[in-house]
Each structure stands twice: as C-alpha cells, then as structure tokens.
PDB file of C-alpha atoms and ligand atoms in Angstrom:
ATOM      1  CA  UNK A   1      95.447 108.899  68.738  1.00  0.00           C
ATOM      2  CA  UNK A   2      97.898 110.674  70.959  1.00  0.00           C
ATOM      3  CA  UNK A   3     100.845 109.841  73.205  1.00  0.00           C
ATOM      4  CA  UNK A   4     102.247 112.111  75.904  1.00  0.00           C
ATOM      5  CA  UNK A   5     106.000 111.922  76.376  1.00  0.00           C
ATOM      6  CA  UNK A   6     107.633 113.080  79.619  1.00  0.00           C
ATOM      7  CA  UNK A   7     111.324 113.913  79.800  1.00  0.00           C
ATOM      8  CA  UNK A   8     112.452 113.666  83.407  1.00  0.00           C
ATOM      9  CA  UNK A   9     115.992 114.763  82.671  1.00  0.00           C
ATOM     10  CA  UNK A  10     117.034 118.335  83.348  1.00  0.00           C
ATOM     11  CA  UNK A  11     119.101 118.069  80.138  1.00  0.00           C
ATOM     12  CA  UNK A  12     116.630 119.048  77.444  1.00  0.00           C
ATOM     13  CA  UNK A  13     118.952 117.790  74.707  1.00  0.00           C
ATOM     14  CA  UNK A  14     120.753 115.054  76.608  1.00  0.00           C
ATOM     15  CA  UNK A  15     120.717 111.270  76.548  1.00  0.00           C
ATOM     16  CA  UNK A  16     117.123 110.707  77.650  1.00  0.00           C
ATOM     17  CA  UNK A  17     115.916 113.319  75.160  1.00  0.00           C
ATOM     18  CA  UNK A  18     117.825 111.579  72.360  1.00  0.00           C
ATOM     19  CA  UNK A  19     116.122 108.272  73.159  1.00  0.00           C
ATOM     20  CA  UNK A  20     112.720 109.956  73.433  1.00  0.00           C
ATOM     21  CA  UNK A  21     113.239 111.756  70.104  1.00  0.00           C
ATOM     22  CA  UNK A  22     113.646 108.366  68.425  1.00  0.00           C
ATOM     23  CA  UNK A  23     110.391 107.188  70.021  1.00  0.00           C
ATOM     24  CA  UNK A  24     108.590 110.385  68.977  1.00  0.00           C
ATOM     25  CA  UNK A  25     109.867 110.266  65.385  1.00  0.00           C
ATOM     26  CA  UNK A  26     108.757 106.644  64.981  1.00  0.00           C
ATOM     27  CA  UNK A  27     105.365 107.230  66.603  1.00  0.00           C
ATOM     28  CA  UNK A  28     104.771 110.096  64.166  1.00  0.00           C
ATOM     29  CA  UNK A  29     105.723 107.835  61.243  1.00  0.00           C
ATOM     30  CA  UNK A  30     103.056 105.476  62.560  1.00  0.00           C
ATOM     31  CA  UNK A  31     100.471 108.264  62.474  1.00  0.00           C
ATOM     32  CA  UNK A  32     100.370 108.833  66.240  1.00  0.00           C
ATOM     33  CA  UNK A  33     100.334 112.414  67.500  1.00  0.00           C
ATOM     34  CA  UNK A  34     102.818 113.169  70.279  1.00  0.00           C
ATOM     35  CA  UNK A  35     103.402 115.908  72.820  1.00  0.00           C
ATOM     36  CA  UNK A  36     106.679 116.215  74.695  1.00  0.00           C
ATOM     37  CA  UNK A  37     106.539 117.665  78.205  1.00  0.00           C
ATOM     38  CA  UNK A  38     109.800 118.788  79.766  1.00  0.00           C
ATOM     39  CA  UNK A  39     109.598 117.811  83.447  1.00  0.00           C
ATOM     40  CA  UNK A  40     113.291 117.753  84.387  1.00  0.00           C
ATOM     41  CA  UNK A  41     114.527 121.164  85.460  1.00  0.00           C
ATOM     42  CA  UNK A  42     111.142 122.156  86.908  1.00  0.00           C
ATOM     43  CA  UNK A  43     110.801 122.602  90.657  1.00  0.00           C
ATOM     44  CA  UNK A  44     108.557 119.611  91.308  1.00  0.00           C
ATOM     45  CA  UNK A  45     107.685 119.204  94.956  1.00  0.00           C
ATOM     46  CA  UNK A  46     106.899 115.725  96.298  1.00  0.00           C
ATOM     47  CA  UNK A  47     103.492 114.448  97.424  1.00  0.00           C
ATOM     48  CA  UNK A  48     102.781 115.576 100.995  1.00  0.00           C
ATOM     49  CA  UNK A  49      99.903 113.099 101.459  1.00  0.00           C
ATOM     50  CA  UNK A  50      97.561 115.948 102.439  1.00  0.00           C
ATOM     51  CA  UNK A  51      94.453 114.242 101.018  1.00  0.00           C
ATOM     52  CA  UNK A  52      93.398 117.362  99.067  1.00  0.00           C
ATOM     53  CA  UNK A  53      93.009 115.327  95.857  1.00  0.00           C
ATOM     54  CA  UNK A  54      90.676 112.868  97.573  1.00  0.00           C
ATOM     55  CA  UNK A  55      88.007 115.564  97.984  1.00  0.00           C
ATOM     56  CA  UNK A  56      88.964 118.024  95.264  1.00  0.00           C
ATOM     57  CA  UNK A  57      90.026 117.692  91.674  1.00  0.00           C
ATOM     58  CA  UNK A  58      93.772 117.572  91.095  1.00  0.00           C
ATOM     59  CA  UNK A  59      96.780 118.284  93.271  1.00  0.00           C
ATOM     60  CA  UNK A  60      96.902 121.020  95.898  1.00  0.00           C
ATOM     61  CA  UNK A  61     100.067 122.274  94.184  1.00  0.00           C
ATOM     62  CA  UNK A  62      98.604 123.697  90.993  1.00  0.00           C
ATOM     63  CA  UNK A  63     101.618 123.300  88.739  1.00  0.00           C
ATOM     64  CA  UNK A  64     102.820 121.239  85.765  1.00  0.00           C
ATOM     65  CA  UNK A  65     101.329 118.109  87.356  1.00  0.00           C
ATOM     66  CA  UNK A  66      97.749 119.396  87.050  1.00  0.00           C
ATOM     67  CA  UNK A  67      98.445 120.738  83.557  1.00  0.00           C
ATOM     68  CA  UNK A  68      99.776 117.347  82.494  1.00  0.00           C
ATOM     69  CA  UNK A  69      96.905 115.436  84.125  1.00  0.00           C
ATOM     70  CA  UNK A  70      94.385 117.088  81.791  1.00  0.00           C
ATOM     71  CA  UNK A  71      96.498 116.090  78.786  1.00  0.00           C
ATOM     72  CA  UNK A  72      97.025 112.585  80.145  1.00  0.00           C
ATOM     73  CA  UNK A  73      93.269 112.101  80.484  1.00  0.00           C
ATOM     74  CA  UNK A  74      92.852 112.838  76.775  1.00  0.00           C
ATOM     75  CA  UNK A  75      95.841 110.716  75.665  1.00  0.00           C
ATOM     76  CA  UNK A  76      95.938 107.066  74.606  1.00  0.00           C
ATOM     77  CA  UNK A  77      99.441 106.453  75.912  1.00  0.00           C
ATOM     78  CA  UNK A  78     102.210 107.770  78.123  1.00  0.00           C
ATOM     79  CA  UNK A  79     105.971 107.455  77.733  1.00  0.00           C
ATOM     80  CA  UNK A  80     108.083 108.434  80.717  1.00  0.00           C
ATOM     81  CA  UNK A  81     111.807 108.936  80.260  1.00  0.00           C
ATOM     82  CA  UNK A  82     114.351 109.322  83.023  1.00  0.00           C
ATOM     83  CA  UNK A  83     118.111 109.392  83.508  1.00  0.00           C
ATOM     84  CA  UNK A  84     119.392 106.954  86.107  1.00  0.00           C
ATOM     85  CA  UNK A  85     120.487 108.653  89.331  1.00  0.00           C
ATOM     86  CA  UNK A  86     122.034 106.332  91.910  1.00  0.00           C
ATOM     87  CA  UNK A  87     120.378 103.339  90.243  1.00  0.00           C
ATOM     88  CA  UNK A  88     116.895 104.892  90.392  1.00  0.00           C
ATOM     89  CA  UNK A  89     114.822 107.249  88.263  1.00  0.00           C
ATOM     90  CA  UNK A  90     115.754 110.858  89.071  1.00  0.00           C
ATOM     91  CA  UNK A  91     114.047 112.593  91.979  1.00  0.00           C
ATOM     92  CA  UNK A  92     112.153 115.113  89.857  1.00  0.00           C
ATOM     93  CA  UNK A  93     110.384 112.496  87.756  1.00  0.00           C
ATOM     94  CA  UNK A  94     109.549 110.391  90.810  1.00  0.00           C
ATOM     95  CA  UNK A  95     107.916 113.356  92.578  1.00  0.00           C
ATOM     96  CA  UNK A  96     106.101 114.194  89.361  1.00  0.00           C
ATOM     97  CA  UNK A  97     104.827 110.656  88.735  1.00  0.00           C
ATOM     98  CA  UNK A  98     103.744 110.167  92.374  1.00  0.00           C
ATOM     99  CA  UNK A  99     101.615 113.285  92.243  1.00  0.00           C
ATOM    100  CA  UNK A 100     100.371 112.782  88.669  1.00  0.00           C
ATOM    101  CA  UNK A 101      99.097 109.270  89.309  1.00  0.00           C
ATOM    102  CA  UNK A 102      97.841 109.824  92.871  1.00  0.00           C
ATOM    103  CA  UNK A 103      96.019 113.103  92.337  1.00  0.00           C
ATOM    104  CA  UNK A 104      94.329 112.381  89.001  1.00  0.00           C
ATOM    105  CA  UNK A 105      90.946 110.755  89.515  1.00  0.00           C
ATOM    106  CA  UNK A 106      90.242 109.669  85.922  1.00  0.00           C
ATOM    107  CA  UNK A 107      90.591 106.067  84.782  1.00  0.00           C
ATOM    108  CA  UNK A 108      93.855 105.148  83.127  1.00  0.00           C
ATOM    109  CA  UNK A 109      92.503 101.725  82.208  1.00  0.00           C
ATOM    110  CA  UNK A 110      93.873 100.555  78.814  1.00  0.00           C
ATOM    111  CA  UNK A 111      95.931 103.661  78.176  1.00  0.00           C
ATOM    112  CA  UNK A 112      99.293 102.155  77.252  1.00  0.00           C
ATOM    113  CA  UNK A 113     102.487 102.990  79.130  1.00  0.00           C
ATOM    114  CA  UNK A 114     106.199 102.738  78.487  1.00  0.00           C
ATOM    115  CA  UNK A 115     109.261 103.690  80.498  1.00  0.00           C
ATOM    116  CA  UNK A 116     112.583 104.688  78.941  1.00  0.00           C
ATOM    117  CA  UNK A 117     115.777 104.992  80.956  1.00  0.00           C
ATOM    118  CA  UNK A 118     119.230 106.317  80.213  1.00  0.00           C
ATOM    119  CA  UNK A 119     122.346 105.433  82.179  1.00  0.00           C
ATOM    120  CA  UNK A 120     126.048 105.913  81.716  1.00  0.00           C
ATOM    121  CA  UNK A 121     126.736 102.455  83.050  1.00  0.00           C
ATOM    122  CA  UNK A 122     124.411 100.824  85.620  1.00  0.00           C
ATOM    123  CA  UNK A 123     121.074 100.886  87.393  1.00  0.00           C
ATOM    124  CA  UNK A 124     118.957 100.829  84.230  1.00  0.00           C
ATOM    125  CA  UNK A 125     116.739  97.844  84.916  1.00  0.00           C
ATOM    126  CA  UNK A 126     116.075  98.817  88.545  1.00  0.00           C
ATOM    127  CA  UNK A 127     114.969 102.261  87.341  1.00  0.00           C
ATOM    128  CA  UNK A 128     112.917 100.758  84.514  1.00  0.00           C
ATOM    129  CA  UNK A 129     111.085  98.531  87.008  1.00  0.00           C
ATOM    130  CA  UNK A 130     110.246 101.471  89.275  1.00  0.00           C
ATOM    131  CA  UNK A 131     108.698 103.478  86.438  1.00  0.00           C
ATOM    132  CA  UNK A 132     106.675 100.557  85.098  1.00  0.00           C
ATOM    133  CA  UNK A 133     104.976 100.178  88.465  1.00  0.00           C
ATOM    134  CA  UNK A 134     102.924 103.345  87.913  1.00  0.00           C
ATOM    135  CA  UNK A 135     101.364 101.606  84.904  1.00  0.00           C
ATOM    136  CA  UNK A 136     100.834  98.182  86.409  1.00  0.00           C
ATOM    137  CA  UNK A 137      98.801  99.516  89.348  1.00  0.00           C
ATOM    138  CA  UNK A 138      96.621 101.538  86.971  1.00  0.00           C
ATOM    139  CA  UNK A 139      95.276  98.949  84.521  1.00  0.00           C
ATOM    140  CA  UNK A 140      97.661 100.240  81.858  1.00  0.00           C
ATOM    141  CA  UNK A 141      99.191  97.681  79.482  1.00  0.00           C
ATOM    142  CA  UNK A 142     102.973  98.041  79.455  1.00  0.00           C
ATOM    143  CA  UNK A 143     104.532  98.231  76.011  1.00  0.00           C
ATOM    144  CA  UNK A 144     107.684  96.208  75.505  1.00  0.00           C
ATOM    145  CA  UNK A 145     110.392  96.139  72.876  1.00  0.00           C
ATOM    146  CA  UNK A 146     113.308  93.971  71.776  1.00  0.00           C
ATOM    147  CA  UNK A 147     115.296  94.800  74.919  1.00  0.00           C
ATOM    148  CA  UNK A 148     114.466  96.647  78.129  1.00  0.00           C
ATOM    149  CA  UNK A 149     113.850 100.232  77.063  1.00  0.00           C
ATOM    150  CA  UNK A 150     117.252 101.692  77.786  1.00  0.00           C
ATOM    151  CA  UNK A 151     120.081 103.633  76.190  1.00  0.00           C
ATOM    152  CA  UNK A 152     123.633 104.104  77.411  1.00  0.00           C
ATOM    153  CA  UNK A 153     125.590 107.332  77.480  1.00  0.00           C
ATOM    154  CA  UNK A 154     126.966 110.323  79.283  1.00  0.00           C
ATOM    155  CA  UNK A 155     126.146 112.665  76.396  1.00  0.00           C
ATOM    156  CA  UNK A 156     123.654 112.768  73.530  1.00  0.00           C
ATOM    157  CA  UNK A 157     126.537 111.915  71.155  1.00  0.00           C
ATOM    158  CA  UNK A 158     127.150 108.678  73.092  1.00  0.00           C
ATOM    159  CA  UNK A 159     123.499 107.710  72.769  1.00  0.00           C
ATOM    160  CA  UNK A 160     123.575 108.313  69.003  1.00  0.00           C
ATOM    161  CA  UNK A 161     126.262 105.609  68.890  1.00  0.00           C
ATOM    162  CA  UNK A 162     124.113 103.198  70.922  1.00  0.00           C
ATOM    163  CA  UNK A 163     122.547 101.692  67.820  1.00  0.00           C
ATOM    164  CA  UNK A 164     120.846  98.865  69.690  1.00  0.00           C
ATOM    165  CA  UNK A 165     119.414 101.318  72.211  1.00  0.00           C
ATOM    166  CA  UNK A 166     117.928 103.432  69.403  1.00  0.00           C
ATOM    167  CA  UNK A 167     116.626 100.315  67.672  1.00  0.00           C
ATOM    168  CA  UNK A 168     114.922  99.370  70.959  1.00  0.00           C
ATOM    169  CA  UNK A 169     113.249 102.811  70.959  1.00  0.00           C
ATOM    170  CA  UNK A 170     111.956 102.411  67.388  1.00  0.00           C
ATOM    171  CA  UNK A 171     110.597  98.922  68.070  1.00  0.00           C
ATOM    172  CA  UNK A 172     109.001 100.209  71.262  1.00  0.00           C
ATOM    173  CA  UNK A 173     107.240 102.994  69.351  1.00  0.00           C
ATOM    174  CA  UNK A 174     105.959 100.610  66.673  1.00  0.00           C
ATOM    175  CA  UNK A 175     104.640  98.209  69.303  1.00  0.00           C
ATOM    176  CA  UNK A 176     103.012 101.119  71.113  1.00  0.00           C
ATOM    177  CA  UNK A 177     101.262 102.321  67.946  1.00  0.00           C
ATOM    178  CA  UNK A 178     100.066  98.773  67.226  1.00  0.00           C
ATOM    179  CA  UNK A 179      98.709  98.314  70.751  1.00  0.00           C
ATOM    180  CA  UNK A 180      96.924 101.665  70.736  1.00  0.00           C
ATOM    181  CA  UNK A 181      95.216 100.780  67.456  1.00  0.00           C
ATOM    182  CA  UNK A 182      94.327  97.273  68.690  1.00  0.00           C
ATOM    183  CA  UNK A 183      92.890  98.577  71.967  1.00  0.00           C
ATOM    184  CA  UNK A 184      90.951 101.280  70.139  1.00  0.00           C
ATOM    185  CA  UNK A 185      89.427  98.700  67.779  1.00  0.00           C
ATOM    186  CA  UNK A 186      88.452  96.341  70.606  1.00  0.00           C
ATOM    187  CA  UNK A 187      87.060  99.225  72.684  1.00  0.00           C
ATOM    188  CA  UNK A 188      84.799 100.171  69.781  1.00  0.00           C
ATOM    189  CA  UNK A 189      83.721  96.560  69.334  1.00  0.00           C
ATOM    190  CA  UNK A 190      83.219  95.359  72.929  1.00  0.00           C
ATOM    191  CA  UNK A 191      84.055  98.210  75.330  1.00  0.00           C
ATOM    192  CA  UNK A 192      86.629  98.048  78.106  1.00  0.00           C
ATOM    193  CA  UNK A 193      86.976  94.961  80.340  1.00  0.00           C
ATOM    194  CA  UNK A 194      85.173  95.192  83.684  1.00  0.00           C
ATOM    195  CA  UNK A 195      87.246  96.555  86.581  1.00  0.00           C
ATOM    196  CA  UNK A 196      86.152  95.890  90.168  1.00  0.00           C
ATOM    197  CA  UNK A 197      86.912  98.454  92.859  1.00  0.00           C
ATOM    198  CA  UNK A 198      84.772  97.288  95.780  1.00  0.00           C
ATOM    199  CA  UNK A 199      87.629  96.263  98.080  1.00  0.00           C
ATOM    200  CA  UNK A 200      90.379  98.381  99.636  1.00  0.00           C
ATOM    201  CA  UNK A 201      91.953  96.129 102.217  1.00  0.00           C
ATOM    202  CA  UNK A 202      94.270  97.930 104.602  1.00  0.00           C
ATOM    203  CA  UNK A 203      93.509  96.043 107.828  1.00  0.00           C
ATOM    204  CA  UNK A 204      92.304  99.051 109.814  1.00  0.00           C
ATOM    205  CA  UNK A 205      91.443  96.733 112.721  1.00  0.00           C
ATOM    206  CA  UNK A 206      95.101  95.653 112.965  1.00  0.00           C
ATOM    207  CA  UNK A 207      94.268  91.931 112.458  1.00  0.00           C
TER     208      UNK A 207
HETATM  209  C1  LIG B   1     123.113 112.725  90.359  1.00  0.00           C
HETATM  210  C2  LIG B   1     123.489 111.749  89.275  1.00  0.00           C
HETATM  211  C3  LIG B   1     123.514 110.407  89.546  1.00  0.00           C
HETATM  212  C4  LIG B   1     123.834 109.487  88.539  1.00  0.00           C
HETATM  213  N1  LIG B   1     123.809 108.151  88.830  1.00  0.00           N
HETATM  214  C5  LIG B   1     124.066 107.244  87.849  1.00  0.00           C
HETATM  215  C6  LIG B   1     123.953 105.847  88.097  1.00  0.00           C
HETATM  216  O1  LIG B   1     123.577 105.395  89.168  1.00  0.00           O
HETATM  217  N2  LIG B   1     124.259 105.007  87.080  1.00  0.00           N
HETATM  218  C7  LIG B   1     124.665 105.453  85.849  1.00  0.00           C
HETATM  219  O2  LIG B   1     124.940 104.645  84.980  1.00  0.00           O
HETATM  220  N3  LIG B   1     124.727 106.785  85.567  1.00  0.00           N
HETATM  221  C8  LIG B   1     124.441 107.680  86.532  1.00  0.00           C
HETATM  222  N4  LIG B   1     124.484 109.028  86.252  1.00  0.00           N
HETATM  223  C9  LIG B   1     124.764 109.455  84.867  1.00  0.00           C
HETATM  224  C10 LIG B   1     123.489 109.724  84.053  1.00  0.00           C
HETATM  225  O3  LIG B   1     122.373 109.051  84.531  1.00  0.00           O
HETATM  226  C11 LIG B   1     123.633 109.276  82.603  1.00  0.00           C
HETATM  227  O4  LIG B   1     124.761 109.837  82.009  1.00  0.00           O
HETATM  228  C12 LIG B   1     122.389 109.628  81.778  1.00  0.00           C
HETATM  229  O5  LIG B   1     122.479 108.986  80.543  1.00  0.00           O
HETATM  230  C13 LIG B   1     122.237 111.132  81.580  1.00  0.00           C
HETATM  231  O6  LIG B   1     121.017 111.365  80.930  1.00  0.00           O
HETATM  232  P1  LIG B   1     120.556 112.847  80.515  1.00  0.00           P
HETATM  233  O7  LIG B   1     121.583 113.379  79.556  1.00  0.00           O
HETATM  234  O8  LIG B   1     119.230 112.675  79.856  1.00  0.00           O
HETATM  235  O9  LIG B   1     120.447 113.637  81.774  1.00  0.00           O
HETATM  236  C14 LIG B   1     124.170 109.945  87.230  1.00  0.00           C
HETATM  237  C15 LIG B   1     124.148 111.335  86.966  1.00  0.00           C
HETATM  238  C16 LIG B   1     123.810 112.228  87.964  1.00  0.00           C
HETATM  239  C17 LIG B   1     123.755 113.709  87.656  1.00  0.00           C
END
C-alpha cells in the first residue's frame, strides 16, 4: 500500500513540508509506504488544452507530470500540499494538478485523496476546497480529519508550534491508512462499484 505526497511549495523545508512530514511519519507508522515528490520550484507549465492526451498517452510536455502519473497509477492514495497564495493554492501546484488529472487516462476510482494547506493567516479553506475538487470529480474518496487539513505559519518553526495543525495531520494520516485498508479489503471481496461513463453532456447543439 502506497501513498504519493506532493509538495507544491517552492520551500522544500518550509511550512507545507513540515505538515506533510507529519503525515508521512504517521503513514509510515501505519505501515503505508510513501513517496514525496517536490513539485514547487519546478517550472511547471499550465495545460494548453491541445488535446494531445486525448489521442496519446500522457501530456505533450514530457516532464514531472508524466513521471508522477505513472507513480500515481500504482498508488493507493494521493496527498497534495500547497501554501496559500492570495487565498488560493499556489500557481505551480494548480498547473501541475490540472495536467496530472487531465492527461492521465487511468482510473482513479477509489484511490483516496487528501489536500493539505498552509497559510500565514487566511485563505486556507478556499484553497483546501479547490484542491479537493480534483478528487471529487475522479471517484476518489476524500479523507478527512479532526479539522480542515491546514497548518498556520510563515516559517517551519511556526508550524511546529501549531500543535492542533500537526494533530490534524496525524489524524488525517491514520484515517487515510484505515480507508486504504478498508477499500483494499472490500475490493478483494466484491470489486469496485460500477461507474457509468456513457453520457458527456455539453449541449453542442446550443439548446
Ligand atoms: C505570493 C504569496 C502569496 C501569499 N498569500 C497568502 C495568503 O493569501 N494568505 C496567507 O495567509 N498567506 C499567504 N502567503 C504566505 C504563505 O502562504 C504562508 O506563509 C505559507 O505557510 C508558506 O508555506 P511554505 O513555507 O510551505 O511555502 C503568501 C506567500 C506568498 C509568497
């Protein structure tokens, strides 16, 4: 059982990383393998809606997105962490997530997802909501905790003092491990629930 963890912050040892480290440590205690992928700081171009991925495998930009997609396909869960920039997730992680989810053709059904956000002061829940939407359009159960998955700080030292924030991360990781095990057991017993894909309603006739 494996969880991929994305750090959207360009600060490899900053606030978001501190929160994610707590998630990773607890997941490992629960016997779940983890892999951290540093996304922040990379030059991640946005989706240009070229349609390449609709006829080919993966994104036309063959970069960290395609590398991560292969790992995501093999994983049971995904944690995405982002600092809050102007009350939204940061631009790098948004470009990355748009392309990762849009260009990867494999089913994400019943892989579990969790978003983690870090803010100095405000915009956490708006950012959290944005990140969760990648999961809820993909048949991915969203893992919750004892608060919305957020920490507060301007530096890693601040986050270490956010004891409730770190507690939220540990509870999140335990819930994630539990859900992965529960889904795995049910998958072995009864398979995945049916998913219909026959309709794609976009009103091409303008009515
Ligand atoms: C461009 C930019 C915009 C920011 N906007 C916000 C904001 O809207 N709300 C907030 O509380 N903090 C904001 N911050 C502060 C960081 O999001 C916050 O300190 C975060 O915890 C840093 O995480 P990191 O160390 O992982 O990068 C902003 C920082 C930057 C660089």
